[in-house]
Short mmCIF file of C-alpha atoms in Angstrom, two decimals:
data_model
loop_
_atom_site.label_atom_id
_atom_site.label_comp_id
_atom_site.label_asym_id
_atom_site.label_seq_id
_atom_site.Cartn_x
_atom_site.Cartn_y
_atom_site.Cartn_z
CA MET A 1 19.81 9.66 -5.24
CA THR A 2 19.70 5.89 -5.62
CA THR A 3 20.55 3.52 -2.81
CA VAL A 4 21.28 -0.10 -3.71
CA HIS A 5 22.19 -2.91 -1.33
CA SER A 6 23.21 -6.47 -2.09
CA SER A 7 24.49 -9.53 -0.32
CA SER A 8 28.03 -8.63 -1.35
CA GLY A 9 28.13 -5.60 0.95
CA SER A 10 28.59 -5.04 4.67
CA LYS A 11 26.07 -3.31 6.92
CA SER A 12 27.60 0.10 6.26
CA GLN A 13 28.00 -0.20 2.51
CA THR A 14 25.67 1.13 -0.18
CA THR A 15 25.29 -2.18 -1.96
CA THR A 16 22.01 -3.77 -0.87
CA ARG A 17 20.65 -5.99 1.75
CA GLY A 18 17.26 -6.29 0.31
CA ALA A 19 14.24 -8.28 0.44
CA VAL A 20 11.71 -8.76 -2.17
CA VAL A 21 8.16 -9.45 -1.65
CA ARG A 22 7.27 -11.19 -4.87
CA PHE A 23 4.54 -9.83 -6.92
CA PHE A 24 3.06 -11.39 -9.90
CA GLN A 25 1.24 -10.99 -13.10
CA SER A 26 -2.44 -11.71 -13.05
CA GLY A 27 -4.16 -14.05 -15.38
CA LEU A 28 -5.65 -16.75 -13.22
CA CYS A 29 -9.39 -17.04 -12.81
CA VAL A 30 -11.13 -17.69 -9.52
CA VAL A 31 -12.75 -21.01 -10.30
CA ALA A 32 -12.77 -23.01 -7.12
CA ALA A 33 -15.69 -22.81 -4.75
CA ARG A 34 -14.81 -21.80 -1.21
CA ILE A 35 -15.63 -25.20 0.23
CA SER A 36 -13.32 -26.82 -2.31
CA VAL A 37 -10.50 -24.48 -1.36
CA LEU A 38 -10.86 -25.30 2.31
CA ALA A 39 -10.96 -29.00 1.56
CA ILE A 40 -7.74 -28.79 -0.45
CA VAL A 41 -5.99 -26.89 2.33
CA LEU A 42 -7.19 -29.33 4.98
CA LEU A 43 -6.03 -32.29 2.94
CA TYR A 44 -2.72 -30.95 1.68
CA GLY A 45 -2.05 -27.90 3.89
CA GLY A 46 1.68 -27.28 3.76
CA HIS A 47 2.48 -30.29 1.57
CA ALA A 48 3.88 -28.18 -1.26
CA ALA A 49 5.38 -25.47 0.92
CA ALA A 50 9.06 -25.33 1.73
CA VAL A 51 10.42 -25.74 5.24
CA ALA A 52 13.64 -24.30 6.54
CA ASP A 53 16.73 -25.94 5.01
CA ASP A 54 20.34 -25.02 4.31
CA SER A 55 19.51 -21.89 2.30
CA GLY A 56 20.43 -19.73 5.26
CA TRP A 57 17.30 -17.55 5.30
CA GLN A 58 16.01 -16.09 8.55
CA ALA A 59 12.92 -14.06 9.36
CA GLY A 60 11.12 -12.42 12.25
CA VAL A 61 7.61 -11.03 12.53
CA ALA A 62 5.65 -8.95 15.04
CA ARG A 63 2.44 -6.95 15.23
CA THR A 64 0.91 -4.28 17.41
CA VAL A 65 -2.45 -2.52 17.61
CA ILE A 66 -2.51 1.05 16.27
CA THR A 67 -6.22 1.76 16.76
CA PRO A 68 -6.52 5.35 18.05
CA GLN A 69 -7.02 5.42 21.78
CA LYS A 70 -9.35 8.40 21.51
CA LEU A 71 -12.25 9.11 19.16
CA MET A 72 -10.42 11.38 16.74
CA TRP A 73 -11.14 12.51 13.18
CA MET A 74 -11.36 9.84 10.51
CA SER A 75 -9.80 10.01 7.06
CA GLY A 76 -10.88 8.79 3.63
CA TYR A 77 -13.95 10.81 2.70
CA ALA A 78 -14.39 14.54 2.29
CA SER A 79 -17.88 14.22 3.79
CA ARG A 80 -16.45 13.42 7.24
CA ASP A 81 -17.97 15.93 9.66
CA LYS A 82 -17.34 14.39 13.07
CA PRO A 83 -14.89 12.09 14.88
CA ALA A 84 -15.11 8.31 15.01
CA GLU A 85 -17.88 6.82 17.12
CA GLY A 86 -16.45 3.40 17.92
CA LYS A 87 -14.60 0.34 16.63
CA LEU A 88 -15.60 -2.53 14.34
CA HIS A 89 -12.17 -4.17 14.68
CA ASP A 90 -8.64 -3.08 15.49
CA LEU A 91 -6.11 -1.50 13.16
CA TRP A 92 -2.63 -3.04 13.08
CA ALA A 93 0.99 -2.30 12.36
CA LYS A 94 2.90 -5.45 11.39
CA ALA A 95 6.58 -5.89 10.65
CA LEU A 96 8.50 -8.60 8.79
CA VAL A 97 12.31 -8.75 8.91
CA MET A 98 13.89 -10.91 6.22
CA ARG A 99 17.57 -11.85 6.30
CA ASP A 100 19.55 -13.77 3.70
CA ALA A 101 22.50 -16.11 4.27
CA GLY A 102 24.90 -13.17 4.05
CA GLY A 103 23.23 -11.43 6.98
CA HIS A 104 21.57 -8.75 4.87
CA ASP A 105 18.16 -7.50 5.98
CA ALA A 106 15.00 -6.00 4.56
CA VAL A 107 12.11 -4.72 6.65
CA LEU A 108 8.50 -4.64 5.47
CA VAL A 109 5.98 -2.74 7.60
CA THR A 110 2.25 -2.94 6.79
CA LEU A 111 -0.19 -0.43 8.26
CA ASP A 112 -4.00 -0.41 8.38
CA LEU A 113 -4.11 3.28 7.47
CA ILE A 114 -5.33 5.54 4.64
CA GLY A 115 -1.72 6.53 3.97
CA ILE A 116 1.23 8.32 5.52
CA ASP A 117 2.74 11.67 4.65
CA ARG A 118 6.35 12.32 3.72
CA ASP A 119 7.45 13.75 7.07
CA THR A 120 5.99 10.84 9.05
CA SER A 121 7.61 8.33 6.71
CA ARG A 122 10.99 10.05 6.94
CA GLU A 123 10.91 10.18 10.73
CA ILE A 124 10.07 6.47 10.97
CA CYS A 125 12.72 5.43 8.46
CA GLU A 126 15.48 7.62 9.87
CA THR A 127 14.88 6.13 13.31
CA LEU A 128 14.93 2.57 11.95
CA GLN A 129 18.10 3.30 10.00
CA THR A 130 19.83 4.57 13.14
CA VAL A 131 18.63 1.82 15.47
CA HIS A 132 19.15 -1.15 13.15
CA GLY A 133 21.98 0.02 10.89
CA LEU A 134 19.80 -0.03 7.78
CA GLN A 135 19.87 1.94 4.56
CA ARG A 136 16.68 3.60 3.28
CA SER A 137 16.34 1.05 0.49
CA GLN A 138 15.93 -1.73 3.05
CA ILE A 139 12.73 -0.32 4.58
CA ALA A 140 9.27 -0.36 2.97
CA LEU A 141 6.20 1.14 4.63
CA ALA A 142 2.99 -0.14 3.01
CA THR A 143 -0.48 1.18 3.84
CA SER A 144 -3.77 -0.60 3.18
CA HIS A 145 -5.65 2.62 2.30
CA THR A 146 -8.58 1.79 4.55
CA HIS A 147 -11.13 4.61 4.52
CA THR A 148 -12.18 3.89 8.10
CA GLY A 149 -8.91 4.80 9.78
CA PRO A 150 -7.63 8.01 11.37
CA VAL A 151 -6.20 11.17 9.86
CA VAL A 152 -2.42 10.70 9.74
CA GLY A 153 -0.14 13.73 9.87
CA GLU A 154 -0.52 15.99 6.83
CA ASN A 155 -1.92 13.25 4.57
CA LEU A 156 -4.97 14.64 2.69
CA GLY A 157 -4.30 17.94 4.44
CA ALA A 158 -6.76 20.01 2.40
CA MET A 159 -9.66 17.61 2.88
CA TYR A 160 -10.59 18.36 6.49
CA SER A 161 -11.16 21.27 8.81
CA TYR A 162 -11.44 20.60 12.52
CA GLY A 163 -10.89 22.48 15.75
CA ASN A 164 -7.85 22.71 18.00
CA ASP A 165 -8.87 19.75 20.14
CA GLN A 166 -8.96 17.43 17.12
CA ALA A 167 -5.76 18.94 15.71
CA ALA A 168 -4.05 18.03 18.99
CA LEU A 169 -5.35 14.45 18.73
CA VAL A 170 -3.98 14.20 15.17
CA ARG A 171 -0.56 15.36 16.39
CA ASP A 172 -0.65 12.94 19.31
CA TYR A 173 -1.65 10.04 17.07
CA ARG A 174 1.22 10.75 14.69
CA ALA A 175 3.69 10.52 17.59
CA PHE A 176 2.02 7.32 18.82
CA LEU A 177 2.17 5.82 15.31
CA ILE A 178 5.86 6.58 14.84
CA GLN A 179 6.76 5.00 18.18
CA SER A 180 4.50 2.00 17.49
CA VAL A 181 6.24 1.27 14.19
CA VAL A 182 9.70 1.63 15.72
CA ASP A 183 8.68 -0.72 18.55
CA VAL A 184 7.08 -3.37 16.33
CA VAL A 185 10.15 -3.52 14.08
CA ALA A 186 12.30 -4.01 17.19
CA LYS A 187 10.06 -6.91 18.23
CA ALA A 188 10.32 -8.44 14.76
CA TYR A 189 14.12 -8.30 15.03
CA GLN A 190 13.89 -10.13 18.36
CA ASP A 191 11.90 -12.85 16.59
CA VAL A 192 14.44 -13.47 13.80
CA ALA A 193 15.12 -17.20 13.44
CA PRO A 194 15.85 -19.73 10.67
CA ALA A 195 13.09 -19.77 8.09
CA ALA A 196 12.09 -20.80 4.59
CA LEU A 197 10.43 -18.44 2.10
CA SER A 198 8.20 -19.38 -0.81
CA TYR A 199 5.77 -17.60 -3.08
CA GLY A 200 2.88 -18.09 -5.47
CA ARG A 201 -0.11 -16.33 -6.93
CA ASP A 202 -3.82 -16.68 -7.51
CA ALA A 203 -6.61 -14.19 -8.23
CA ALA A 204 -9.80 -12.59 -6.94
CA ASP A 205 -12.36 -10.79 -9.06
CA PHE A 206 -14.23 -8.29 -6.86
CA ALA A 207 -12.20 -5.25 -8.00
CA VAL A 208 -13.94 -3.21 -10.71
CA ASN A 209 -12.58 -0.26 -12.70
CA ARG A 210 -14.64 2.57 -11.28
CA ARG A 211 -13.90 4.97 -14.14
CA ASN A 212 -15.55 2.71 -16.70
CA ASN A 213 -18.48 1.19 -14.82
CA ARG A 214 -21.28 2.98 -12.98
CA GLU A 215 -21.62 1.52 -9.50
CA PRO A 216 -25.37 0.78 -9.77
CA ASP A 217 -24.78 -1.08 -13.04
CA VAL A 218 -22.00 -3.37 -11.80
CA PRO A 219 -24.07 -6.40 -10.67
CA ALA A 220 -25.84 -6.63 -14.05
CA LEU A 221 -22.64 -5.95 -16.01
CA ARG A 222 -20.77 -8.61 -14.05
CA GLU A 223 -23.56 -11.14 -14.60
CA ALA A 224 -23.48 -10.39 -18.34
CA GLY A 225 -19.68 -10.47 -18.51
CA GLN A 226 -19.65 -6.86 -19.73
CA LEU A 227 -17.54 -5.01 -17.17
CA GLN A 228 -15.26 -2.48 -18.85
CA GLY A 229 -11.82 -1.02 -18.23
CA PRO A 230 -8.41 -2.36 -17.19
CA VAL A 231 -8.04 -4.37 -13.95
CA ASP A 232 -5.32 -6.37 -12.24
CA HIS A 233 -6.90 -9.27 -10.35
CA ALA A 234 -3.61 -10.89 -9.31
CA ALA A 235 -3.39 -12.02 -5.68
CA PRO A 236 0.34 -12.57 -5.00
CA VAL A 237 1.46 -14.32 -1.83
CA LEU A 238 4.80 -14.57 -0.01
CA VAL A 239 4.98 -17.18 2.77
CA VAL A 240 7.48 -17.49 5.60
CA ARG A 241 7.73 -20.77 7.51
CA GLY A 242 9.71 -21.55 10.63
CA SER A 243 12.36 -24.25 10.86
CA ASP A 244 9.68 -26.81 11.78
CA GLY A 245 7.52 -25.91 8.77
CA THR A 246 5.01 -23.89 10.82
CA LEU A 247 3.43 -20.97 9.02
CA LYS A 248 4.94 -17.79 10.40
CA THR A 249 3.95 -15.00 7.99
CA ILE A 250 1.62 -14.68 5.01
CA VAL A 251 2.15 -11.53 2.95
CA PHE A 252 -0.56 -11.02 0.33
CA GLY A 253 -1.59 -8.33 -2.12
CA TYR A 254 -4.43 -7.12 -4.31
CA ALA A 255 -5.13 -4.00 -6.37
CA CYS A 256 -8.37 -2.54 -5.05
CA HIS A 257 -9.51 0.43 -2.98
CA ALA A 258 -10.47 -0.26 0.63
CA THR A 259 -13.78 1.59 0.31
CA VAL A 260 -16.49 -0.93 1.14
CA LEU A 261 -17.26 0.91 4.39
CA SER A 262 -17.93 4.59 4.97
CA PHE A 263 -19.30 4.81 8.50
CA PHE A 264 -17.73 6.18 11.69
CA GLN A 265 -16.19 3.05 13.19
CA TRP A 266 -12.53 2.08 13.05
CA SER A 267 -11.87 -0.84 10.71
CA GLY A 268 -9.39 -2.15 8.17
CA ASP A 269 -12.23 -2.49 5.63
CA TRP A 270 -11.99 -5.59 3.38
CA PRO A 271 -8.17 -5.91 3.77
CA GLY A 272 -8.69 -5.93 7.53
CA PHE A 273 -11.27 -8.69 7.26
CA ALA A 274 -8.95 -10.60 4.91
CA GLN A 275 -6.17 -10.51 7.50
CA ILE A 276 -8.58 -11.59 10.24
CA GLU A 277 -9.85 -14.51 8.14
CA ILE A 278 -6.37 -15.66 7.07
CA GLU A 279 -5.20 -15.63 10.68
CA ARG A 280 -8.35 -17.48 11.79
CA ARG A 281 -7.64 -20.23 9.26
CA HIS A 282 -3.90 -20.26 10.04
CA PRO A 283 -3.53 -19.41 13.74
CA THR A 284 0.28 -19.51 13.81
CA ALA A 285 0.63 -16.95 11.00
CA VAL A 286 0.67 -13.17 10.94
CA ALA A 287 -1.17 -11.95 7.82
CA MET A 288 0.21 -8.80 6.18
CA PHE A 289 -1.52 -6.89 3.36
CA VAL A 290 0.27 -4.89 0.65
CA ALA A 291 -2.01 -2.83 -1.59
CA GLY A 292 -1.49 -2.96 -5.34
CA CYS A 293 -2.08 -0.31 -7.99
CA GLY A 294 -5.78 0.03 -7.22
CA ALA A 295 -6.33 3.79 -7.35
CA ASP A 296 -9.03 3.42 -10.02
CA GLN A 297 -10.37 0.10 -8.71
CA ASN A 298 -13.32 -0.26 -6.33
CA PRO A 299 -14.75 -3.28 -4.49
CA LEU A 300 -18.23 -3.46 -5.99
CA PRO A 301 -20.93 -3.72 -4.80
CA ARG A 302 -20.13 -2.19 -1.43
CA ARG A 303 -21.45 -0.24 1.62
CA THR A 304 -22.14 -3.13 4.02
CA VAL A 305 -20.07 -4.97 6.61
CA GLU A 306 -21.27 -8.24 5.10
CA LEU A 307 -19.69 -7.34 1.75
CA ALA A 308 -16.42 -6.32 3.41
CA GLU A 309 -16.37 -9.71 5.15
CA GLU A 310 -17.18 -11.47 1.86
CA TYR A 311 -14.32 -9.80 0.00
CA GLY A 312 -12.04 -10.67 2.90
CA ARG A 313 -13.05 -14.32 2.56
CA ASP A 314 -12.57 -14.18 -1.21
CA THR A 315 -9.02 -12.96 -0.67
CA ALA A 316 -8.37 -15.58 2.00
CA ASP A 317 -9.60 -18.23 -0.44
CA ALA A 318 -7.05 -17.02 -3.00
CA VAL A 319 -4.33 -17.26 -0.35
CA ASP A 320 -5.40 -20.81 0.52
CA ARG A 321 -5.27 -21.85 -3.11
CA VAL A 322 -1.69 -20.60 -3.22
CA LEU A 323 -0.83 -22.46 -0.02
CA ALA A 324 -2.22 -25.66 -1.53
CA SER A 325 -0.26 -25.18 -4.76
CA ASP A 326 3.31 -26.00 -5.75
CA MET A 327 4.82 -22.79 -4.38
CA LYS A 328 8.23 -21.64 -5.55
CA LYS A 329 11.04 -21.74 -3.02
CA VAL A 330 13.07 -18.57 -2.49
CA THR A 331 16.79 -19.12 -3.00
CA GLY A 332 19.62 -16.65 -3.36
CA SER A 333 20.16 -13.29 -1.69
CA LEU A 334 18.37 -10.04 -0.91
CA ARG A 335 18.89 -6.92 -2.99
CA THR A 336 17.13 -3.59 -2.55
CA ALA A 337 17.14 -0.23 -4.30
CA TYR A 338 15.48 3.11 -3.62
CA ARG A 339 15.40 6.44 -5.44
CA GLU A 340 13.51 9.68 -5.00
CA ILE A 341 12.82 11.42 -8.29
CA ASP A 342 11.72 14.98 -9.01
CA LEU A 343 8.22 14.27 -10.31
CA ALA A 344 7.01 17.25 -12.31
CA PHE A 345 3.78 19.17 -11.82
CA GLY A 346 1.96 20.86 -14.68
CA GLU A 347 1.67 24.64 -14.86
CA LEU A 348 1.68 26.13 -11.37
CA PRO A 349 -0.97 28.64 -10.27
CA SER A 350 0.06 32.25 -9.76
CA GLN A 351 -0.23 33.96 -6.41
CA GLU A 352 -3.02 36.07 -7.86
CA GLN A 353 -4.97 32.96 -8.83
CA LEU A 354 -4.49 31.48 -5.37
CA GLU A 355 -5.75 34.67 -3.76
CA LEU A 356 -8.89 34.40 -5.87
CA ASP A 357 -9.24 30.72 -5.01
CA ALA A 358 -8.95 31.51 -1.31
CA SER A 359 -12.34 33.22 -1.58
CA SER A 360 -13.96 30.38 -3.54
CA ASP A 361 -17.37 29.05 -2.55
CA ASN A 362 -15.80 25.58 -2.86
CA VAL A 363 -14.46 24.98 0.64
CA TYR A 364 -11.80 22.52 -0.58
CA ILE A 365 -10.44 24.85 -3.28
CA ALA A 366 -10.37 27.67 -0.75
CA ARG A 367 -8.66 25.52 1.87
CA ARG A 368 -5.99 24.37 -0.59
CA ALA A 369 -5.37 27.93 -1.78
CA LYS A 370 -4.82 29.12 1.77
CA LEU A 371 -2.35 26.30 2.44
CA LEU A 372 -0.45 27.10 -0.77
CA LEU A 373 -0.35 30.82 0.05
CA GLN A 374 1.20 29.90 3.40
CA THR A 375 3.84 27.91 1.52
CA ILE A 376 4.64 30.89 -0.70
CA ALA A 377 4.85 33.15 2.36
CA SER A 378 7.26 30.82 4.16
CA GLN A 379 9.31 29.48 1.22
CA GLY A 380 8.98 32.21 -1.40
CA ARG A 381 7.52 29.98 -4.10
CA LEU A 382 5.74 26.75 -4.92
CA ALA A 383 7.86 23.76 -5.86
CA ALA A 384 7.65 22.70 -9.50
CA THR A 385 8.32 19.05 -8.60
CA TYR A 386 7.63 16.55 -5.83
CA PRO A 387 10.23 14.13 -4.36
CA TYR A 388 8.53 10.89 -5.37
CA PRO A 389 9.73 7.54 -3.93
CA VAL A 390 10.38 4.53 -6.16
CA GLN A 391 11.67 1.31 -4.62
CA ALA A 392 12.55 -2.16 -5.89
CA TRP A 393 13.33 -5.35 -4.01
CA ALA A 394 14.66 -8.71 -5.12
CA ILE A 395 13.91 -11.55 -2.73
CA GLY A 396 16.21 -14.30 -3.85
CA ASP A 397 17.05 -15.18 -7.43
CA ASP A 398 13.65 -14.75 -9.03
CA ALA A 399 11.14 -12.70 -7.03
CA ARG A 400 10.91 -9.00 -7.85
CA THR A 401 8.72 -6.20 -6.58
CA VAL A 402 8.32 -2.53 -7.43
CA ILE A 403 7.09 -0.39 -4.54
CA LEU A 404 5.55 2.94 -5.52
CA GLY A 405 4.33 5.94 -3.55
CA GLY A 406 0.93 7.55 -3.89
CA GLU A 407 -2.38 6.23 -5.17
CA VAL A 408 -1.21 4.53 -8.36
CA VAL A 409 -3.69 3.62 -11.12
CA VAL A 410 -3.74 0.10 -12.51
CA ASP A 411 -2.10 1.07 -15.83
CA PHE A 412 1.32 1.15 -14.12
CA SER A 413 1.06 -2.43 -12.91
CA LEU A 414 -0.20 -3.75 -16.23
CA ARG A 415 2.47 -1.90 -18.20
CA LEU A 416 5.39 -3.02 -16.05
CA LYS A 417 4.24 -6.63 -16.16
CA ALA A 418 3.86 -6.48 -19.94
CA GLU A 419 7.22 -4.80 -20.55
CA ILE A 420 9.18 -6.99 -18.11
CA ALA A 421 7.58 -10.24 -19.16
CA ASN A 422 10.60 -12.35 -18.22
CA ARG A 423 9.93 -11.65 -14.53
CA ASP A 424 6.94 -12.33 -12.32
CA LEU A 425 6.39 -8.93 -10.72
CA TRP A 426 4.51 -7.74 -7.66
CA ILE A 427 3.73 -4.04 -8.12
CA ALA A 428 2.73 -2.23 -4.92
CA GLY A 429 1.30 1.24 -4.41
CA TYR A 430 0.33 3.34 -1.38
CA SER A 431 3.83 2.91 0.06
CA ASN A 432 6.40 5.13 1.77
CA ASP A 433 4.55 8.40 1.01
CA VAL A 434 0.93 8.82 -0.14
CA MET A 435 1.04 12.35 -1.49
CA ALA A 436 -1.54 12.22 -4.32
CA TYR A 437 -3.09 10.08 -7.02
CA ILE A 438 -0.55 8.93 -9.61
CA PRO A 439 -2.32 8.79 -13.00
CA SER A 440 -1.02 7.23 -16.18
CA LEU A 441 -0.84 9.51 -19.22
CA ARG A 442 -4.16 8.06 -20.38
CA VAL A 443 -5.91 8.85 -17.10
CA LEU A 444 -4.23 12.26 -16.84
CA ARG A 445 -5.54 13.24 -20.26
CA GLU A 446 -9.00 11.87 -19.50
CA GLY A 447 -9.10 13.95 -16.33
CA GLY A 448 -11.76 13.30 -13.74
CA TYR A 449 -11.07 12.55 -10.10
CA GLU A 450 -7.98 10.35 -10.48
CA GLY A 451 -6.48 12.53 -13.19
CA ALA A 452 -7.18 16.01 -11.83
CA SER A 453 -9.60 16.97 -9.06
CA SER A 454 -8.14 14.67 -6.39
CA MET A 455 -5.09 16.95 -6.28
CA ILE A 456 -7.26 19.53 -4.50
CA TYR A 457 -7.86 17.27 -1.50
CA TYR A 458 -4.20 16.32 -1.27
CA GLY A 459 -3.25 20.01 -1.21
CA GLN A 460 -1.10 19.73 -4.33
CA PRO A 461 -0.84 22.93 -6.41
CA THR A 462 -1.99 21.56 -9.77
CA ILE A 463 -2.20 18.40 -11.88
CA TRP A 464 0.87 16.33 -12.76
CA SER A 465 2.91 16.88 -15.90
CA GLU A 466 2.40 14.56 -18.87
CA VAL A 467 5.92 13.17 -18.38
CA VAL A 468 5.01 11.54 -15.07
CA GLU A 469 4.20 8.04 -16.33
CA GLU A 470 7.39 7.71 -18.36
CA HIS A 471 9.51 9.08 -15.53
CA ILE A 472 8.17 6.55 -13.01
CA ILE A 473 8.29 3.60 -15.41
CA ALA A 474 11.86 4.38 -16.49
CA THR A 475 12.96 4.70 -12.86
CA ALA A 476 11.33 1.42 -11.88
CA LYS A 477 13.04 -0.39 -14.76
CA SER A 478 16.37 1.17 -13.86
CA LEU A 479 16.10 0.03 -10.26
CA LEU A 480 15.10 -3.48 -11.29
CA GLU A 481 18.11 -3.66 -13.60
CA SER A 482 20.36 -2.53 -10.73
CA LEU A 483 19.28 -5.58 -8.76
#
């Protein structure tokens, strides 16, 4: 089912009130030294940025801490064997409400989490729809994919095994998270006031295609200019300013895994440090991160807090270059669209195969098999498809974004930008439901972790069908055309 809202409809109609976070095609090189960037911002600051005028836009923003209150199990790595031991910095839920001159809203929520599962997403969105009179298309839940956050609901359900005490903490955290998101959106609505929106783009170059470059070789390959494989180094930025020109919100994106850190302390990894640095440089602004199609992209080198901080500064530098540039003013109305499609799996395993797998020496294969056997026992069969979310927003006349679920490889972003060249696009992943890796046909046929074995940890029954890429791309194009 497709839901579309536009500025021509009322609050109860199925034409959209949308909002588009604008996402862009890469192509810029990071050429300015950090000191030069800061000098430009200090000298010109908001000179090129729009301030509130007669366009009729309004916006509200709020944030709240979602760091677990107890030392519960962490997500992100199969090697986790104990709960968290402390905190490097807090995790946040942040909400931006955008409203056009016709009174039509869109709500963006960003979360410093590995991902959220379908049931958690549905419960959050259904509550927001009821409380604020929204349609599903008007709500986007974006996760940063930090690997130093908590287990969330059933996300990566086959990856971990822990006792009843930890299972209770996971359940309690899910309830806390849902209420926190509902509350922070309510606070953002209370903050809605006249505003001006503008957007721009720059780039950062620390993301490396991990399928084509061995991690130990990356420093030498980078120095020699010989890194291989597709990347998307675009750093898109959407800025909201108050009626007096004060920076209110900075939404920024980048396509790269949040896997610099792998210890047992809560942190937002490099996106967390980027938000901290942006807010340090711009104290009136709330920084919000939206992850791109970075499923096969790693921040390299990695493994130290210093590197996570460095990549955060690199991203903040890209944001500052955008702020110092001639940003494009958002005019026009909000339009949003959302559709869940039946994304096809490949050949499903038989019950006999699952019974064999349940006795496997591989603990993850055995754990998945047991979960799937429970599904067969309760539902009679395994589903041949998954209800996959595809979303598109138009913020004003020009800005467009495609918001995809799951861990999406970079091929999707590059293809959409190439095939819709008349639009600057922001392609987001890790949103609304993170149910598995989403490989392109190329990656699916190549196999490996992103194309095949990751499905074990997500508890999915088998690999995706070869029609998956075309199905998602066609849906995204259809939704963009509907806007």
